[in-house]
Short mmCIF file of C-alpha atoms and ligand atoms in Angstrom, two decimals:
data_model
loop_
_atom_site.label_atom_id
_atom_site.label_comp_id
_atom_site.label_asym_id
_atom_site.label_seq_id
_atom_site.Cartn_x
_atom_site.Cartn_y
_atom_site.Cartn_z
CA MET A 90 131.55 132.53 114.87
CA SER A 91 133.59 129.54 115.91
CA THR A 92 136.87 128.84 114.21
CA SER A 93 135.74 125.38 113.15
CA SER A 94 135.08 124.49 109.56
CA ALA A 95 132.64 126.33 107.35
CA ALA A 96 130.77 123.06 106.92
CA GLU A 97 130.12 122.87 110.65
CA GLY A 98 128.91 126.46 110.79
CA GLY A 99 126.71 125.84 107.77
CA GLY A 100 125.35 122.70 109.40
CA GLY A 101 124.36 124.64 112.50
CA ALA A 102 122.57 127.25 110.42
CA ARG A 103 120.86 124.56 108.43
CA ALA A 104 119.74 122.74 111.59
CA ALA A 105 118.27 125.99 112.92
CA GLN A 106 116.47 126.57 109.63
CA LEU A 107 115.03 123.05 109.66
CA ALA A 108 113.93 123.48 113.29
CA ASP A 109 112.18 126.73 112.42
CA ARG A 110 110.39 125.33 109.37
CA LEU A 111 109.45 122.14 111.19
CA GLY A 112 107.95 124.18 114.01
CA ARG A 113 105.92 126.19 111.54
CA LEU A 114 104.77 123.03 109.79
CA ARG A 115 103.64 121.52 113.09
CA GLU A 116 101.64 124.68 113.80
CA ARG A 117 100.14 124.54 110.34
CA VAL A 118 99.12 120.90 110.78
CA ALA A 119 97.62 121.63 114.20
CA ALA A 120 95.63 124.53 112.72
CA ALA A 121 94.42 122.34 109.86
CA ALA A 122 93.31 119.67 112.34
CA ALA A 123 91.51 122.25 114.47
CA ALA A 124 89.78 123.72 111.42
CA ALA A 125 88.59 120.23 110.44
CA GLY A 126 87.54 119.35 113.99
CA ARG A 127 90.09 116.54 114.08
CA ASP A 128 92.52 115.28 116.69
CA PRO A 129 96.06 116.19 115.51
CA GLY A 130 97.20 112.97 117.17
CA GLY A 131 95.52 111.13 114.32
CA LEU A 132 97.90 112.70 111.80
CA THR A 133 101.30 111.32 110.88
CA VAL A 134 103.59 113.80 109.18
CA VAL A 135 106.08 112.10 106.86
CA VAL A 136 108.90 114.53 106.10
CA VAL A 137 109.96 113.85 102.51
CA THR A 138 113.75 114.22 102.38
CA LYS A 139 114.40 113.11 98.80
CA PHE A 140 117.31 114.91 97.08
CA PHE A 141 118.51 116.32 100.41
CA PRO A 142 121.62 115.04 102.19
CA VAL A 143 121.67 112.52 104.99
CA ALA A 144 122.84 115.32 107.32
CA ASP A 145 119.42 116.91 106.91
CA VAL A 146 117.68 113.67 107.85
CA GLN A 147 119.95 113.39 110.87
CA ALA A 148 119.11 116.94 111.93
CA LEU A 149 115.40 116.21 111.53
CA ALA A 150 115.74 113.03 113.61
CA GLY A 151 117.35 115.19 116.29
CA LEU A 152 114.25 117.40 116.17
CA GLY A 153 111.98 114.45 116.88
CA VAL A 154 110.99 113.51 113.34
CA LEU A 155 110.23 109.78 113.26
CA ASP A 156 108.81 109.38 109.76
CA VAL A 157 110.85 110.22 106.69
CA GLY A 158 109.90 109.81 103.05
CA GLU A 159 112.05 108.99 100.05
CA SER A 160 111.29 108.36 96.40
CA ARG A 161 114.33 106.57 94.97
CA ASP A 162 115.61 103.22 96.21
CA GLN A 163 119.31 103.93 95.76
CA GLU A 164 119.14 107.15 97.74
CA ALA A 165 116.76 105.79 100.37
CA SER A 166 118.69 102.60 101.04
CA ALA A 167 121.95 104.53 101.45
CA LYS A 168 120.38 107.00 103.88
CA ALA A 169 118.65 104.25 105.87
CA ALA A 170 121.92 102.35 106.18
CA ALA A 171 123.83 105.49 107.19
CA LEU A 172 121.40 106.30 110.01
CA ALA A 173 120.44 102.80 111.18
CA ALA A 174 122.81 102.76 114.14
CA ALA A 175 122.36 106.36 115.32
CA HIS A 176 118.60 106.58 114.69
CA PRO A 177 117.00 103.13 114.83
CA GLU A 178 113.68 104.82 115.62
CA LEU A 179 113.36 106.28 112.11
CA ARG A 180 110.62 104.84 109.94
CA TRP A 181 111.31 105.02 106.21
CA HIS A 182 108.36 105.63 103.91
CA PHE A 183 108.82 104.94 100.22
CA VAL A 184 106.58 107.42 98.39
CA GLY A 185 107.83 107.42 94.78
CA GLN A 186 107.11 105.29 91.78
CA LEU A 187 108.65 101.91 92.36
CA GLN A 188 109.98 99.52 89.74
CA THR A 189 109.22 95.89 90.45
CA ASN A 190 112.91 94.99 90.35
CA LYS A 191 113.60 97.41 93.23
CA ALA A 192 110.88 96.00 95.46
CA ARG A 193 113.13 93.48 97.18
CA SER A 194 115.59 96.18 98.19
CA VAL A 195 112.87 98.54 99.42
CA ALA A 196 111.29 95.79 101.53
CA ARG A 197 114.55 95.55 103.52
CA TYR A 198 114.36 99.03 105.03
CA ALA A 199 110.92 100.55 104.36
CA SER A 200 108.30 100.54 107.10
CA ALA A 201 105.73 101.64 104.57
CA VAL A 202 105.37 101.86 100.80
CA HIS A 203 102.85 104.52 99.72
CA SER A 204 103.00 103.82 96.00
CA VAL A 205 101.75 100.27 95.49
CA ASP A 206 99.82 100.49 92.24
CA ARG A 207 100.15 97.09 90.56
CA VAL A 208 99.44 93.51 91.61
CA ARG A 209 102.86 92.51 90.33
CA LEU A 210 104.51 95.11 92.55
CA ALA A 211 102.53 93.89 95.57
CA ARG A 212 103.75 90.35 94.92
CA ALA A 213 107.35 91.48 94.56
CA LEU A 214 107.15 93.47 97.81
CA ALA A 215 105.66 90.44 99.55
CA ALA A 216 108.54 88.27 98.37
CA GLY A 217 111.01 90.87 99.58
CA ALA A 218 109.32 91.24 102.94
CA ALA A 219 109.29 87.47 103.41
CA ALA A 220 112.98 87.22 102.49
CA ALA A 221 113.81 89.99 104.97
CA GLY A 222 111.52 88.61 107.67
CA ARG A 223 109.76 91.97 107.88
CA GLU A 224 106.26 93.36 107.64
CA VAL A 225 105.70 96.33 105.35
CA ASP A 226 102.68 98.64 105.51
CA CYS A 227 101.27 99.27 102.04
CA PHE A 228 99.16 102.08 100.68
CA VAL A 229 97.50 101.48 97.32
CA GLN A 230 98.18 104.52 95.18
CA VAL A 231 95.12 105.83 93.35
CA ASP A 232 95.44 107.74 90.08
CA LEU A 233 93.10 110.62 90.83
CA ALA A 234 93.48 112.14 87.36
CA ALA A 235 91.77 109.05 85.97
CA ALA A 236 89.28 108.92 88.86
CA LEU A 237 88.24 112.52 88.15
CA GLY A 238 87.56 111.67 84.54
CA GLY A 239 90.75 113.01 83.00
CA PRO A 240 93.49 111.00 81.32
CA ALA A 241 95.60 108.74 83.57
CA ASP A 242 98.91 110.30 84.62
CA PRO A 243 101.66 107.75 83.94
CA ALA A 244 104.35 110.06 85.35
CA ARG A 245 102.66 109.99 88.74
CA GLY A 246 101.60 106.37 88.82
CA GLY A 247 98.58 105.01 90.58
CA ALA A 248 95.87 102.47 89.93
CA ALA A 249 92.53 103.41 88.42
CA GLY A 250 89.04 101.94 88.48
CA ASP A 251 88.67 98.32 89.57
CA ASP A 252 92.45 97.93 89.67
CA VAL A 253 92.49 99.80 92.99
CA LEU A 254 90.54 96.97 94.61
CA HIS A 255 92.56 94.29 92.81
CA VAL A 256 95.80 95.73 94.17
CA ALA A 257 94.26 96.07 97.65
CA ASP A 258 93.16 92.43 97.50
CA ALA A 259 96.67 91.34 96.50
CA VAL A 260 98.25 93.31 99.36
CA ALA A 261 95.74 92.02 101.91
CA ALA A 262 96.32 88.43 100.79
CA ALA A 263 100.12 88.66 100.99
CA VAL A 264 102.01 87.43 104.03
CA GLY A 265 104.46 90.15 105.07
CA LEU A 266 102.36 93.03 103.77
CA ARG A 267 99.73 94.95 105.72
CA LEU A 268 97.08 96.91 103.84
CA ALA A 269 97.19 100.32 105.53
CA GLY A 270 94.91 102.19 103.13
CA LEU A 271 95.14 104.41 100.07
CA MET A 272 97.45 107.14 98.84
CA ALA A 273 97.11 109.80 96.17
CA VAL A 274 98.69 112.95 94.79
CA ALA A 275 96.28 115.70 93.77
CA PRO A 276 96.53 116.11 89.98
CA ARG A 277 98.20 119.31 88.81
CA GLY A 278 95.77 122.07 88.02
CA GLN A 279 92.88 120.40 89.85
CA ASP A 280 91.13 121.61 92.96
CA PRO A 281 92.76 119.50 95.71
CA ALA A 282 89.56 119.50 97.79
CA ARG A 283 87.70 117.86 94.93
CA ALA A 284 90.55 115.43 94.30
CA PHE A 285 90.80 114.35 97.95
CA ALA A 286 87.01 114.01 98.23
CA GLU A 287 87.22 111.56 95.34
CA LEU A 288 90.02 109.70 97.13
CA ALA A 289 87.86 109.47 100.27
CA ALA A 290 85.03 108.02 98.18
CA VAL A 291 87.34 105.39 96.67
CA ALA A 292 88.63 104.61 100.18
CA GLU A 293 85.10 104.04 101.41
CA ARG A 294 84.54 101.47 98.67
CA VAL A 295 87.83 99.71 99.48
CA ARG A 296 86.93 99.58 103.18
CA ARG A 297 83.78 97.59 102.38
CA ALA A 298 86.09 94.75 101.40
CA HIS A 299 88.94 95.65 103.78
CA PRO A 300 87.57 97.33 106.91
CA GLY A 301 91.04 97.69 108.44
CA ALA A 302 92.36 99.80 105.55
CA VAL A 303 91.69 103.07 107.34
CA ALA A 304 94.83 105.09 106.52
CA LEU A 305 94.76 107.83 103.90
CA SER A 306 98.07 109.22 102.66
CA ALA A 307 97.26 112.56 101.04
CA GLY A 308 98.45 116.11 101.23
CA MET A 309 101.81 117.70 100.46
CA SER A 310 103.32 121.11 101.18
CA GLY A 311 100.85 122.92 98.96
CA ASP A 312 97.60 121.18 99.82
CA LEU A 313 97.80 119.61 103.25
CA GLU A 314 94.85 121.61 104.64
CA ALA A 315 92.54 120.21 101.96
CA ALA A 316 93.85 116.71 102.70
CA VAL A 317 93.27 117.03 106.45
CA ALA A 318 89.75 118.29 105.77
CA ALA A 319 89.13 115.22 103.59
CA GLY A 320 90.31 112.79 106.27
CA ALA A 321 94.01 112.25 105.54
CA THR A 322 95.92 110.33 108.20
CA HIS A 323 99.38 110.64 106.63
CA LEU A 324 100.76 113.89 105.20
CA ARG A 325 103.83 113.75 102.96
CA VAL A 326 105.58 117.08 103.29
CA GLY A 327 108.89 117.96 101.68
CA SER A 328 109.59 121.50 100.53
CA ALA A 329 107.75 123.22 103.39
CA VAL A 330 110.45 121.86 105.70
CA LEU A 331 113.50 121.33 103.51
CA GLY A 332 113.07 124.07 100.92
CA THR A 333 113.14 123.83 97.15
CA ARG A 334 114.61 120.51 96.09
CA PRO A 335 118.01 120.65 94.38
CA GLY A 336 117.49 119.49 90.81
CA ALA A 337 113.84 118.72 91.53
CA ARG A 338 111.97 116.72 88.93
C1 PLP B 482 108.16 114.75 96.72
C2 PLP B 482 106.88 114.18 97.13
C3 PLP B 482 106.13 114.75 98.17
C4 PLP B 482 106.53 116.04 98.88
O1 PLP B 482 106.14 117.12 98.09
P1 PLP B 482 106.28 118.66 98.60
O2 PLP B 482 105.45 119.41 97.64
O3 PLP B 482 107.73 118.99 98.53
O4 PLP B 482 105.74 118.71 99.98
C5 PLP B 482 104.96 114.12 98.53
N1 PLP B 482 104.53 113.00 97.92
C6 PLP B 482 105.21 112.42 96.92
C7 PLP B 482 104.69 111.20 96.28
C8 PLP B 482 106.40 112.99 96.50
O5 PLP B 482 107.07 112.41 95.49
#
């Protein structure tokens, strides 16, 4: 043990733990791709760092992580600002429910927003992107609980029915926004394979109007294999790398 501070020793142990878990995640993703007969190069892993300190994001950046996910504007903007100089390569993905009045702030630092579920939010993001002179990739979030015939899940967000296409149209029409594709969270207690198959079906319908909207953001720590099998291009993985979230909601 070095004689330096406990914090430094703890940081080293934490970095080693993150490296170990990240390595295992990469193996897991490669195995999922192989099982689905897919090229792992077609998969982007977004490591969701919400509720964890900026030191963890820095350690992950040092391990080659390029894509990080956050779910609250205040936390995300502070982390992005703290790491902008040291890690300009980091791409920030906003994955949580987003209030319209936070859209302008998010458009300043986010490369992608995975949770666009209202036309009004799309317009607010477009205004923010224009003001910042940036382009933001947008995923339209689909409420799979509603799509599978259950009640909509307001806590999770997401558009249902024809609204999915309306939001996609609004994103595609907006200068400063790029329609990447669709995003969803598998509803609790549902078979994720069935949920992601439904997402793929909705995506096929959206692509008839927007052929370039080929990205599919699906799959988290607990269900990424099912998502890869269903054609996910972006996996949003938090706890498998960072551990149980402190004070998780
Ligand atoms: C927190 C979060 C994740 C990561 O979930 P884990 O189960 O920790 O992998 C993925 N997507 C969204 C939308 C999230 O809010």
